[in-house]
mmCIF file of C-alpha atoms in Angstrom:
data_model
loop_
_atom_site.group_PDB
_atom_site.id
_atom_site.type_symbol
_atom_site.label_atom_id
_atom_site.label_comp_id
_atom_site.label_asym_id
_atom_site.label_seq_id
_atom_site.Cartn_x
_atom_site.Cartn_y
_atom_site.Cartn_z
ATOM 1 C CA MET I 750 13.284 21.109 25.415
ATOM 2 C CA ALA I 751 10.001 19.641 24.220
ATOM 3 C CA GLU I 752 9.985 16.119 22.790
ATOM 4 C CA VAL I 753 9.204 16.156 19.060
ATOM 5 C CA ALA I 754 7.047 13.491 17.424
ATOM 6 C CA ILE I 755 6.397 12.492 13.845
ATOM 7 C CA VAL I 756 2.634 11.956 13.874
ATOM 8 C CA ALA I 757 2.047 11.366 10.156
ATOM 9 C CA GLY I 758 3.899 11.149 6.880
ATOM 10 C CA LEU I 759 3.189 10.625 3.221
ATOM 11 C CA ARG I 760 4.867 10.679 -0.157
ATOM 12 C CA THR I 761 3.896 10.476 -3.782
ATOM 13 C CA PRO I 762 4.977 7.484 -5.827
ATOM 14 C CA PHE I 763 8.409 8.290 -7.227
ATOM 15 C CA ALA I 764 8.784 8.372 -11.009
ATOM 16 C CA ARG I 765 11.811 8.182 -13.260
ATOM 17 C CA GLN I 766 12.651 11.394 -15.079
ATOM 18 C CA GLY I 767 10.476 11.951 -18.129
ATOM 19 C CA THR I 768 7.791 9.408 -17.245
ATOM 20 C CA ALA I 769 4.625 9.778 -15.137
ATOM 21 C CA TYR I 770 5.287 13.343 -13.935
ATOM 22 C CA LYS I 771 6.939 14.685 -17.084
ATOM 23 C CA ASP I 772 4.447 17.561 -17.218
ATOM 24 C CA VAL I 773 4.075 18.125 -13.455
ATOM 25 C CA THR I 774 6.106 20.695 -11.521
ATOM 26 C CA ALA I 775 7.770 20.159 -8.158
ATOM 27 C CA LEU I 776 5.413 22.765 -6.706
ATOM 28 C CA GLU I 777 2.375 20.800 -7.849
ATOM 29 C CA LEU I 778 3.803 17.554 -6.431
ATOM 30 C CA GLY I 779 4.483 19.273 -3.116
ATOM 31 C CA ARG I 780 1.019 20.809 -3.001
ATOM 32 C CA ILE I 781 -0.630 17.447 -3.719
ATOM 33 C CA VAL I 782 1.229 15.530 -1.021
ATOM 34 C CA VAL I 783 0.914 18.172 1.704
ATOM 35 C CA ARG I 784 -2.811 18.577 1.161
ATOM 36 C CA GLU I 785 -3.346 14.798 1.179
ATOM 37 C CA LEU I 786 -1.195 14.384 4.293
ATOM 38 C CA ILE I 787 -3.258 16.875 6.252
ATOM 39 C CA GLU I 788 -6.554 15.406 5.085
ATOM 40 C CA ARG I 789 -5.486 11.881 6.046
ATOM 41 C CA SER I 790 -4.157 12.940 9.439
ATOM 42 C CA GLY I 791 -7.492 14.402 10.473
ATOM 43 C CA ILE I 792 -5.767 17.356 12.123
ATOM 44 C CA ASP I 793 -7.392 20.764 12.064
ATOM 45 C CA PRO I 794 -5.273 22.747 9.554
ATOM 46 C CA ARG I 795 -5.515 25.738 11.899
ATOM 47 C CA ALA I 796 -3.292 23.845 14.345
ATOM 48 C CA ILE I 797 -0.385 23.991 11.879
ATOM 49 C CA GLU I 798 1.818 26.976 12.627
ATOM 50 C CA GLN I 799 4.747 26.517 10.272
ATOM 51 C CA LEU I 800 5.614 24.809 6.988
ATOM 52 C CA VAL I 801 9.251 24.351 5.993
ATOM 53 C CA TYR I 802 9.784 22.766 2.619
ATOM 54 C CA GLY I 803 12.678 22.160 0.281
ATOM 55 C CA GLN I 804 13.562 22.025 -3.384
ATOM 56 C CA VAL I 805 17.014 21.418 -4.887
ATOM 57 C CA LEU I 806 16.335 22.160 -8.564
ATOM 58 C CA PRO I 807 15.108 25.767 -8.234
ATOM 59 C CA SER I 808 11.911 27.038 -9.739
ATOM 60 C CA ILE I 809 12.110 30.481 -11.302
ATOM 61 C CA ALA I 810 8.324 30.842 -11.170
ATOM 62 C CA ALA I 811 7.998 29.898 -7.479
ATOM 63 C CA PRO I 812 11.290 30.400 -5.608
ATOM 64 C CA ASN I 813 9.648 30.063 -2.174
ATOM 65 C CA ILE I 814 8.021 26.687 -2.752
ATOM 66 C CA ALA I 815 6.988 26.400 0.898
ATOM 67 C CA ARG I 816 4.770 29.470 0.909
ATOM 68 C CA GLU I 817 3.294 28.581 -2.484
ATOM 69 C CA ILE I 818 2.341 25.152 -1.106
ATOM 70 C CA VAL I 819 0.489 26.791 1.777
ATOM 71 C CA LEU I 820 -1.428 28.967 -0.646
ATOM 72 C CA GLY I 821 -1.933 26.308 -3.310
ATOM 73 C CA ALA I 822 -3.085 23.618 -0.872
ATOM 74 C CA GLU I 823 -5.734 26.005 0.471
ATOM 75 C CA LEU I 824 -4.281 25.948 3.964
ATOM 76 C CA PRO I 825 -4.827 28.820 6.399
ATOM 77 C CA ARG I 826 -2.970 31.876 5.122
ATOM 78 C CA SER I 827 -1.679 32.387 8.655
ATOM 79 C CA ILE I 828 0.772 29.462 8.349
ATOM 80 C CA GLU I 829 4.215 30.991 7.986
ATOM 81 C CA ALA I 830 6.456 29.185 5.545
ATOM 82 C CA TYR I 831 9.969 29.242 4.176
ATOM 83 C CA SER I 832 12.074 27.115 1.852
ATOM 84 C CA VAL I 833 15.418 25.389 2.380
ATOM 85 C CA SER I 834 17.981 23.579 0.268
ATOM 86 C CA ARG I 835 20.771 21.244 1.400
ATOM 87 C CA ALA I 836 21.176 19.183 -1.786
ATOM 88 C CA CYS I 837 20.225 15.529 -1.175
ATOM 89 C CA ALA I 838 19.753 16.201 2.563
ATOM 90 C CA THR I 839 17.176 18.948 1.992
ATOM 91 C CA SER I 840 14.220 17.352 3.775
ATOM 92 C CA TYR I 841 16.505 16.374 6.650
ATOM 93 C CA GLN I 842 17.059 20.108 6.982
ATOM 94 C CA SER I 843 13.393 21.062 6.681
ATOM 95 C CA THR I 844 12.457 18.426 9.264
ATOM 96 C CA VAL I 845 15.171 19.531 11.680
ATOM 97 C CA ASN I 846 14.106 23.156 11.320
ATOM 98 C CA VAL I 847 10.517 22.356 12.269
ATOM 99 C CA ALA I 848 11.708 20.068 15.080
ATOM 100 C CA GLN I 849 13.926 22.828 16.465
ATOM 101 C CA ALA I 850 11.019 25.268 16.499
ATOM 102 C CA ILE I 851 8.847 22.747 18.350
ATOM 103 C CA ALA I 852 11.580 21.790 20.816
ATOM 104 C CA ALA I 853 12.249 25.461 21.596
ATOM 105 C CA GLY I 854 8.558 26.126 22.232
ATOM 106 C CA ALA I 855 8.156 28.528 19.323
ATOM 107 C CA ILE I 856 5.454 26.349 17.747
ATOM 108 C CA ALA I 857 3.579 23.168 18.666
ATOM 109 C CA CYS I 858 2.915 21.760 15.181
ATOM 110 C CA GLY I 859 4.469 22.039 11.746
ATOM 111 C CA VAL I 860 4.947 20.369 8.368
ATOM 112 C CA SER I 861 8.251 19.535 6.680
ATOM 113 C CA GLY I 862 9.268 17.867 3.445
ATOM 114 C CA GLY I 863 10.599 18.389 -0.023
ATOM 115 C CA ALA I 864 9.872 17.967 -3.717
ATOM 116 C CA ASP I 865 11.883 17.878 -6.912
ATOM 117 C CA SER I 866 11.259 17.321 -10.580
ATOM 118 C CA SER I 867 14.174 16.231 -12.739
ATOM 119 C CA SER I 868 11.746 16.425 -15.658
ATOM 120 C CA ASP I 869 11.130 20.140 -15.133
ATOM 121 C CA VAL I 870 14.614 21.609 -14.803
ATOM 122 C CA PRO I 871 15.360 25.327 -15.069
ATOM 123 C CA ILE I 872 16.916 26.101 -18.442
ATOM 124 C CA THR I 873 18.755 29.420 -18.589
ATOM 125 C CA VAL I 874 20.485 31.412 -21.324
ATOM 126 C CA ALA I 875 24.102 32.475 -21.865
ATOM 127 C CA LYS I 876 25.221 35.658 -20.100
ATOM 128 C CA PRO I 877 25.639 37.729 -23.282
ATOM 129 C CA LEU I 878 22.074 36.885 -24.313
ATOM 130 C CA ALA I 879 20.756 37.553 -20.802
ATOM 131 C CA LYS I 880 22.465 40.954 -20.833
ATOM 132 C CA ALA I 881 21.007 41.710 -24.263
ATOM 133 C CA LEU I 882 17.505 40.796 -23.127
ATOM 134 C CA VAL I 883 17.785 43.137 -20.144
ATOM 135 C CA GLN I 884 18.913 45.938 -22.460
ATOM 136 C CA LEU I 885 16.071 45.097 -24.824
ATOM 137 C CA SER I 886 13.529 45.509 -22.026
ATOM 138 C CA ARG I 887 14.825 49.051 -21.489
ATOM 139 C CA ALA I 888 15.080 49.996 -25.167
ATOM 140 C CA ARG I 889 12.908 52.862 -26.365
ATOM 141 C CA SER I 890 13.684 52.814 -30.081
ATOM 142 C CA LEU I 891 14.382 50.359 -32.893
ATOM 143 C CA ARG I 892 18.038 51.435 -32.903
ATOM 144 C CA GLU I 893 18.380 50.658 -29.211
ATOM 145 C CA ARG I 894 16.677 47.282 -29.693
ATOM 146 C CA VAL I 895 19.081 46.321 -32.461
ATOM 147 C CA ALA I 896 22.089 47.615 -30.514
ATOM 148 C CA ALA I 897 21.215 45.404 -27.551
ATOM 149 C CA PHE I 898 22.145 42.308 -29.563
ATOM 150 C CA GLN I 899 25.378 43.574 -31.140
ATOM 151 C CA GLY I 900 27.594 41.511 -28.839
ATOM 152 C CA VAL I 901 25.547 38.318 -29.091
ATOM 153 C CA ARG I 902 27.065 35.443 -31.073
ATOM 154 C CA PRO I 903 25.081 32.528 -32.571
ATOM 155 C CA THR I 904 26.414 30.172 -29.877
ATOM 156 C CA ASP I 905 24.989 32.488 -27.205
ATOM 157 C CA LEU I 906 21.507 31.562 -28.405
ATOM 158 C CA LEU I 907 21.883 27.971 -27.173
ATOM 159 C CA PRO I 908 20.067 27.140 -23.912
ATOM 160 C CA VAL I 909 22.186 26.485 -20.822
ATOM 161 C CA PRO I 910 21.142 23.392 -18.824
ATOM 162 C CA PRO I 911 21.778 23.066 -15.054
ATOM 163 C CA ALA I 912 25.384 22.325 -14.099
ATOM 164 C CA LEU I 913 26.092 18.645 -13.512
ATOM 165 C CA THR I 914 29.438 19.111 -11.793
ATOM 166 C CA GLU I 915 30.617 20.395 -8.420
ATOM 167 C CA PRO I 916 31.823 23.995 -8.837
ATOM 168 C CA SER I 917 34.702 23.354 -6.431
ATOM 169 C CA THR I 918 36.010 20.174 -8.048
ATOM 170 C CA GLY I 919 34.707 20.095 -11.606
ATOM 171 C CA LEU I 920 33.555 16.504 -11.009
ATOM 172 C CA SER I 921 30.044 15.127 -11.189
ATOM 173 C CA MET I 922 28.605 13.138 -8.299
ATOM 174 C CA GLY I 923 29.168 9.938 -10.241
ATOM 175 C CA GLU I 924 32.780 10.817 -11.022
ATOM 176 C CA SER I 925 33.409 11.620 -7.358
ATOM 177 C CA CYS I 926 31.897 8.301 -6.338
ATOM 178 C CA GLU I 927 33.937 6.430 -8.939
ATOM 179 C CA LYS I 928 37.015 7.952 -7.329
ATOM 180 C CA MET I 929 35.821 6.705 -3.926
ATOM 181 C CA ALA I 930 35.149 3.217 -5.248
ATOM 182 C CA GLN I 931 38.676 2.969 -6.575
ATOM 183 C CA GLU I 932 40.346 4.412 -3.479
ATOM 184 C CA ASN I 933 38.327 2.163 -1.150
ATOM 185 C CA GLN I 934 38.667 -0.884 -3.412
ATOM 186 C CA ILE I 935 34.899 -1.354 -3.661
ATOM 187 C CA SER I 936 34.306 -4.101 -6.201
ATOM 188 C CA ARG I 937 31.767 -4.040 -9.029
ATOM 189 C CA ALA I 938 30.345 -7.335 -7.709
ATOM 190 C CA ALA I 939 29.666 -5.879 -4.263
ATOM 191 C CA GLN I 940 27.954 -2.845 -5.802
ATOM 192 C CA ASP I 941 25.717 -4.936 -8.023
ATOM 193 C CA GLU I 942 24.785 -7.197 -5.109
ATOM 194 C CA LEU I 943 23.716 -4.193 -3.020
ATOM 195 C CA ALA I 944 21.697 -2.799 -5.938
ATOM 196 C CA LEU I 945 19.979 -6.151 -6.442
ATOM 197 C CA ARG I 946 19.102 -6.312 -2.748
ATOM 198 C CA SER I 947 17.616 -2.797 -2.921
ATOM 199 C CA HIS I 948 15.318 -3.806 -5.801
ATOM 200 C CA GLN I 949 14.362 -7.140 -4.234
ATOM 201 C CA ARG I 950 13.474 -5.577 -0.900
ATOM 202 C CA ALA I 951 11.519 -2.696 -2.415
ATOM 203 C CA ALA I 952 9.645 -5.081 -4.701
ATOM 204 C CA ALA I 953 8.780 -7.334 -1.754
ATOM 205 C CA ALA I 954 7.633 -4.336 0.297
ATOM 206 C CA TRP I 955 5.349 -3.220 -2.514
ATOM 207 C CA ALA I 956 4.019 -6.744 -2.996
ATOM 208 C CA ASP I 957 3.060 -7.236 0.651
ATOM 209 C CA GLY I 958 1.756 -3.703 1.242
ATOM 210 C CA ARG I 959 4.476 -2.309 3.490
ATOM 211 C CA LEU I 960 5.184 0.605 1.149
ATOM 212 C CA ARG I 961 1.553 1.115 0.167
ATOM 213 C CA GLU I 962 0.617 2.646 3.533
ATOM 214 C CA GLN I 963 3.086 5.507 3.094
ATOM 215 C CA VAL I 964 2.436 6.293 -0.585
ATOM 216 C CA MET I 965 -0.587 8.116 -1.968
ATOM 217 C CA THR I 966 -2.118 7.681 -5.411
ATOM 218 C CA VAL I 967 -1.560 10.667 -7.679
ATOM 219 C CA HIS I 968 -4.073 11.403 -10.410
ATOM 220 C CA VAL I 969 -1.750 12.936 -12.961
ATOM 221 C CA PRO I 970 -3.078 15.783 -15.088
ATOM 222 C CA PRO I 971 -4.188 16.416 -17.772
ATOM 223 C CA ALA I 972 -5.958 13.045 -18.102
ATOM 224 C CA TYR I 973 -5.857 12.426 -14.326
ATOM 225 C CA GLU I 974 -4.769 8.838 -14.737
ATOM 226 C CA ALA I 975 -3.979 7.052 -11.470
ATOM 227 C CA PHE I 976 -0.264 6.621 -10.705
ATOM 228 C CA GLU I 977 0.079 4.362 -7.685
ATOM 229 C CA GLN I 978 3.556 2.858 -7.379
ATOM 230 C CA ASP I 979 7.235 3.771 -7.762
ATOM 231 C CA ASN I 980 8.113 2.975 -11.355
ATOM 232 C CA ASN I 981 11.852 2.430 -10.949
ATOM 233 C CA VAL I 982 11.575 -0.739 -8.839
ATOM 234 C CA ARG I 983 12.598 -3.786 -10.882
ATOM 235 C CA PRO I 984 11.058 -6.954 -9.385
ATOM 236 C CA ASP I 985 12.533 -9.074 -12.159
ATOM 237 C CA THR I 986 16.097 -7.742 -12.178
ATOM 238 C CA SER I 987 18.959 -10.134 -11.591
ATOM 239 C CA LEU I 988 22.650 -10.083 -10.833
ATOM 240 C CA GLU I 989 23.294 -11.252 -14.374
ATOM 241 C CA ALA I 990 21.343 -8.325 -15.825
ATOM 242 C CA LEU I 991 23.151 -5.812 -13.599
ATOM 243 C CA GLN I 992 26.543 -7.251 -14.509
ATOM 244 C CA LYS I 993 25.892 -6.651 -18.221
ATOM 245 C CA LEU I 994 25.584 -2.880 -17.799
ATOM 246 C CA LYS I 995 28.521 -0.738 -18.896
ATOM 247 C CA PRO I 996 30.294 1.736 -16.572
ATOM 248 C CA ALA I 997 28.706 5.176 -16.730
ATOM 249 C CA PHE I 998 31.533 7.505 -15.673
ATOM 250 C CA ASP I 999 34.837 5.721 -16.320
ATOM 251 C CA ARG I 1000 34.263 3.712 -19.478
ATOM 252 C CA ARG I 1001 37.535 1.767 -19.281
ATOM 253 C CA HIS I 1002 38.114 1.037 -15.607
ATOM 254 C CA GLY I 1003 34.910 2.114 -13.853
ATOM 255 C CA THR I 1004 32.541 0.076 -11.700
ATOM 256 C CA ILE I 1005 29.592 2.466 -11.324
ATOM 257 C CA THR I 1006 26.691 1.838 -13.696
ATOM 258 C CA ALA I 1007 23.138 3.028 -14.147
ATOM 259 C CA GLY I 1008 22.075 -0.156 -12.383
ATOM 260 C CA ASN I 1009 23.988 0.412 -9.142
ATOM 261 C CA SER I 1010 23.157 4.130 -8.932
ATOM 262 C CA SER I 1011 19.994 6.004 -8.017
ATOM 263 C CA PRO I 1012 18.148 7.385 -11.068
ATOM 264 C CA LEU I 1013 17.031 10.933 -11.791
ATOM 265 C CA THR I 1014 13.565 11.011 -10.261
ATOM 266 C CA ASP I 1015 10.464 13.162 -9.697
ATOM 267 C CA GLY I 1016 8.445 13.104 -6.466
ATOM 268 C CA ALA I 1017 7.488 14.722 -3.181
ATOM 269 C CA SER I 1018 7.216 13.862 0.508
ATOM 270 C CA ALA I 1019 5.934 15.446 3.706
ATOM 271 C CA LEU I 1020 5.928 14.879 7.462
ATOM 272 C CA LEU I 1021 3.601 16.226 10.145
ATOM 273 C CA LEU I 1022 5.500 17.047 13.336
ATOM 274 C CA MET I 1023 4.067 17.924 16.726
ATOM 275 C CA ARG I 1024 5.049 18.329 20.334
ATOM 276 C CA ALA I 1025 4.829 14.758 21.591
ATOM 277 C CA ASP I 1026 2.788 15.492 24.723
ATOM 278 C CA LYS I 1027 0.268 17.474 22.663
ATOM 279 C CA ALA I 1028 -0.065 14.637 20.151
ATOM 280 C CA ARG I 1029 -0.690 12.076 22.887
ATOM 281 C CA ALA I 1030 -3.190 14.356 24.626
ATOM 282 C CA GLU I 1031 -5.136 14.738 21.389
ATOM 283 C CA GLY I 1032 -5.075 11.013 20.664
ATOM 284 C CA LEU I 1033 -2.887 11.332 17.585
ATOM 285 C CA PRO I 1034 -0.488 8.500 16.724
ATOM 286 C CA VAL I 1035 3.172 8.989 17.568
ATOM 287 C CA LEU I 1036 4.967 7.189 14.760
ATOM 288 C CA ALA I 1037 8.372 8.058 16.213
ATOM 289 C CA THR I 1038 10.138 10.685 18.273
ATOM 290 C CA ILE I 1039 13.293 12.492 17.181
ATOM 291 C CA LYS I 1040 16.051 11.740 19.679
ATOM 292 C CA SER I 1041 18.871 13.597 17.948
ATOM 293 C CA TYR I 1042 20.216 14.885 14.662
ATOM 294 C CA ALA I 1043 23.523 16.033 13.235
ATOM 295 C CA PHE I 1044 25.002 17.502 10.099
ATOM 296 C CA ALA I 1045 28.606 17.302 8.947
ATOM 297 C CA ALA I 1046 30.842 18.554 6.174
ATOM 298 C CA LEU I 1047 34.085 17.415 4.596
ATOM 299 C CA ASP I 1048 36.339 18.522 1.764
ATOM 300 C CA PRO I 1049 34.531 17.646 -1.486
ATOM 301 C CA ALA I 1050 37.913 17.251 -3.186
ATOM 302 C CA GLY I 1051 38.433 14.158 -1.027
ATOM 303 C CA GLN I 1052 35.832 11.413 -0.702
ATOM 304 C CA MET I 1053 32.888 13.713 -1.183
ATOM 305 C CA LEU I 1054 30.074 11.258 -0.392
ATOM 306 C CA LEU I 1055 31.356 10.126 3.026
ATOM 307 C CA GLY I 1056 28.963 12.483 4.822
ATOM 308 C CA PRO I 1057 27.158 9.671 6.718
ATOM 309 C CA ALA I 1058 30.450 8.436 8.215
ATOM 310 C CA TYR I 1059 30.906 11.878 9.753
ATOM 311 C CA ALA I 1060 27.308 12.834 10.619
ATOM 312 C CA ALA I 1061 26.020 9.502 11.968
ATOM 313 C CA PRO I 1062 28.524 9.218 14.879
ATOM 314 C CA ARG I 1063 27.635 12.751 15.985
ATOM 315 C CA ALA I 1064 23.917 11.996 15.999
ATOM 316 C CA LEU I 1065 24.494 8.755 17.919
ATOM 317 C CA ASP I 1066 26.640 10.541 20.508
ATOM 318 C CA ARG I 1067 24.043 13.290 20.953
ATOM 319 C CA ALA I 1068 21.384 10.641 21.579
ATOM 320 C CA GLY I 1069 23.663 8.857 24.062
ATOM 321 C CA VAL I 1070 23.500 5.614 22.095
ATOM 322 C CA THR I 1071 25.754 3.493 19.896
ATOM 323 C CA LEU I 1072 25.465 2.011 16.445
ATOM 324 C CA ALA I 1073 24.972 -1.382 18.081
ATOM 325 C CA ASP I 1074 21.807 -0.014 19.746
ATOM 326 C CA MET I 1075 20.148 0.613 16.364
ATOM 327 C CA GLN I 1076 17.451 -1.854 15.428
ATOM 328 C CA LEU I 1077 17.485 -0.533 11.860
ATOM 329 C CA VAL I 1078 19.551 1.799 9.690
ATOM 330 C CA ASP I 1079 18.318 3.609 6.575
ATOM 331 C CA MET I 1080 21.205 4.972 4.506
ATOM 332 C CA HIS I 1081 20.492 6.917 1.339
ATOM 333 C CA GLU I 1082 21.688 4.970 -1.684
ATOM 334 C CA ALA I 1083 23.007 7.636 -4.022
ATOM 335 C CA PHE I 1084 25.326 4.954 -5.360
ATOM 336 C CA ALA I 1085 26.033 1.451 -4.118
ATOM 337 C CA ALA I 1086 29.735 2.362 -3.938
ATOM 338 C CA GLN I 1087 28.912 5.313 -1.680
ATOM 339 C CA VAL I 1088 26.950 3.104 0.740
ATOM 340 C CA LEU I 1089 29.694 0.482 0.819
ATOM 341 C CA SER I 1090 32.353 3.154 1.356
ATOM 342 C CA ASN I 1091 30.487 4.604 4.333
ATOM 343 C CA LEU I 1092 29.928 1.156 5.842
ATOM 344 C CA GLN I 1093 33.647 0.466 5.417
ATOM 345 C CA LYS I 1094 34.685 3.696 7.150
ATOM 346 C CA LEU I 1095 32.285 3.306 10.081
ATOM 347 C CA ALA I 1096 33.796 -0.123 10.743
ATOM 348 C CA SER I 1097 37.399 1.096 10.402
ATOM 349 C CA ASP I 1098 39.423 1.702 13.569
ATOM 350 C CA ARG I 1099 41.956 3.711 11.592
ATOM 351 C CA PHE I 1100 39.432 5.985 9.892
ATOM 352 C CA CYS I 1101 37.512 6.638 13.103
ATOM 353 C CA ARG I 1102 40.696 7.445 15.024
ATOM 354 C CA GLU I 1103 42.327 9.613 12.376
ATOM 355 C CA GLU I 1104 39.306 11.352 10.846
ATOM 356 C CA LEU I 1105 36.756 11.395 13.667
ATOM 357 C CA GLY I 1106 39.047 11.536 16.676
ATOM 358 C CA ARG I 1107 37.394 8.520 18.263
ATOM 359 C CA ALA I 1108 38.955 5.721 20.272
ATOM 360 C CA GLY I 1109 37.999 3.139 17.672
ATOM 361 C CA ALA I 1110 35.463 2.089 15.065
ATOM 362 C CA VAL I 1111 31.874 3.290 15.274
ATOM 363 C CA GLY I 1112 30.801 -0.237 14.359
ATOM 364 C CA GLU I 1113 29.521 -2.540 11.668
ATOM 365 C CA ILE I 1114 25.994 -2.524 10.267
ATOM 366 C CA ASP I 1115 24.318 -5.877 9.735
ATOM 367 C CA PRO I 1116 23.046 -6.009 6.119
ATOM 368 C CA GLU I 1117 19.813 -7.537 7.465
ATOM 369 C CA ARG I 1118 19.147 -4.284 9.338
ATOM 370 C CA LEU I 1119 20.093 -1.912 6.527
ATOM 371 C CA ASN I 1120 17.455 -0.488 4.144
ATOM 372 C CA VAL I 1121 15.094 -3.363 4.897
ATOM 373 C CA THR I 1122 12.311 -2.169 2.582
ATOM 374 C CA GLY I 1123 14.575 -0.932 -0.188
ATOM 375 C CA GLY I 1124 16.533 2.233 -0.779
ATOM 376 C CA SER I 1125 17.061 5.010 -3.285
ATOM 377 C CA ILE I 1126 18.622 2.797 -5.965
ATOM 378 C CA ALA I 1127 15.306 0.987 -6.352
ATOM 379 C CA ILE I 1128 12.780 3.518 -5.065
ATOM 380 C CA GLY I 1129 14.312 6.549 -6.737
ATOM 381 C CA HIS I 1130 15.765 9.828 -5.541
ATOM 382 C CA PRO I 1131 13.872 13.110 -6.009
ATOM 383 C CA PHE I 1132 16.624 15.110 -4.302
ATOM 384 C CA ALA I 1133 14.623 17.159 -1.803
ATOM 385 C CA ALA I 1134 12.082 14.427 -1.081
ATOM 386 C CA THR I 1135 14.425 11.617 -0.070
ATOM 387 C CA GLY I 1136 15.151 12.604 3.547
ATOM 388 C CA ALA I 1137 11.509 12.719 4.615
ATOM 389 C CA ARG I 1138 10.912 9.497 2.677
ATOM 390 C CA GLN I 1139 13.687 7.833 4.665
ATOM 391 C CA LEU I 1140 12.434 9.079 8.041
ATOM 392 C CA LEU I 1141 8.879 7.914 7.391
ATOM 393 C CA GLN I 1142 10.019 4.563 6.006
ATOM 394 C CA LEU I 1143 12.346 4.005 8.973
ATOM 395 C CA ALA I 1144 9.646 4.884 11.528
ATOM 396 C CA LEU I 1145 7.160 2.442 9.998
ATOM 397 C CA ASP I 1146 9.793 -0.286 9.633
ATOM 398 C CA LEU I 1147 10.629 0.092 13.326
ATOM 399 C CA GLN I 1148 6.960 -0.111 14.270
ATOM 400 C CA ARG I 1149 6.559 -3.386 12.424
ATOM 401 C CA ARG I 1150 9.512 -4.770 14.348
ATOM 402 C CA GLY I 1151 8.095 -3.842 17.723
ATOM 403 C CA GLY I 1152 9.823 -0.508 18.217
ATOM 404 C CA GLY I 1153 13.321 0.530 19.148
ATOM 405 C CA LEU I 1154 15.946 2.909 17.819
ATOM 406 C CA GLY I 1155 16.740 3.641 14.206
ATOM 407 C CA LEU I 1156 19.285 5.725 12.312
ATOM 408 C CA ALA I 1157 18.584 7.553 9.047
ATOM 409 C CA THR I 1158 21.541 9.093 7.258
ATOM 410 C CA ALA I 1159 22.432 10.578 3.882
ATOM 411 C CA CYS I 1160 25.261 12.061 1.886
ATOM 412 C CA ALA I 1161 24.786 15.265 -0.077
ATOM 413 C CA ALA I 1162 26.565 17.266 -2.751
ATOM 414 C CA GLY I 1163 29.297 19.595 -1.597
ATOM 415 C CA GLY I 1164 30.699 17.079 0.879
ATOM 416 C CA LEU I 1165 27.743 17.265 3.280
ATOM 417 C CA GLY I 1166 26.178 14.613 5.497
ATOM 418 C CA ALA I 1167 23.033 14.340 7.630
ATOM 419 C CA ALA I 1168 21.803 11.916 10.269
ATOM 420 C CA VAL I 1169 18.746 11.563 12.523
ATOM 421 C CA VAL I 1170 18.119 9.068 15.332
ATOM 422 C CA LEU I 1171 14.475 8.049 15.756
ATOM 423 C CA GLU I 1172 12.829 6.133 18.586
ATOM 424 C CA VAL I 1173 9.645 4.118 18.339
ATOM 425 C CA GLN I 1174 8.067 3.029 21.612
ATOM 426 C CA ALA I 1175 7.450 -0.703 21.928
#
């Protein structure tokens, strides 16, 4: 199997819902970042054979966002493209799909990534109204047009926003995580401390330029004003400020707040992948190679966001390495309580024996090696864009530390988990 390299990566600045990108679609964000990535890489676009891209909040106008990006970014029409969705692990999936095609010899070069806009969500209508509108489109007379709406009530005219709960459990992500926090005895203080660290590290990385190299400037239409930096990072936040926030999901006994959770966010990311020997032969940089990957699933009625505790050990085993071998770990911060729960389970002999069938604990993660340039709580979380953001950020963080192994992992809705092991040569 061919060795797969990440040779370039890029993302837009991430923006809180309803701010910088309030009038920009996910498709446009994806088109912007993919086109800029290819221009910066210097690669001949004709060398790209496949583009796999993801979107979690679906677009009715452009359901196959991947192919529309190829066409909208003025790339060769010969690039075949398809779209994927795996909730918050979507660009893990798109990256793995391209990597699998390269490793199998089907292609030598491809692009992966994802984009989402929480500001541009699909709003639908109630089923009785939808049925009436279909009948109306077929009506041939005034009587038939009037008859189409006979079963429609005034309440059916209200728009229907996207569902915020898991269909299988009836709980939102936040409610599921609140349940985990209580069952795992994750304190409010520990959550706020992790959130503060995320903001402090992201702010420091922006201040000294570490995040700048992986983020493009977006000139936002219609005025084309320059938007250069993630606007959720709070350099001036404090533990005292975080402690004042009220619980968001369990008003009386809860510990999860807006401050220790990732916000609804707009943004896009992309990676350029290539067969490693081809990249080296052409003098292209090898930011990192993909040593292994794994996905996992668990019952969402249990501790739904424990996906990393299940997926990460599989990826480590497939790479023939241990958690102790990781120079750095990047774990998606959906909620601080979710991160702390996963760290707890990975370090638990009992959990690893009973749930994973292992001889003992996977291991502990040193906080100084976890999310060293900030995570999703500070940076933001455009659902489909986060995985590629993590992989790029981890690869560059490893490079600055002289190389080594790194683990990127994420939870996802539906009780899913994803993990990738990267290697950066010293």
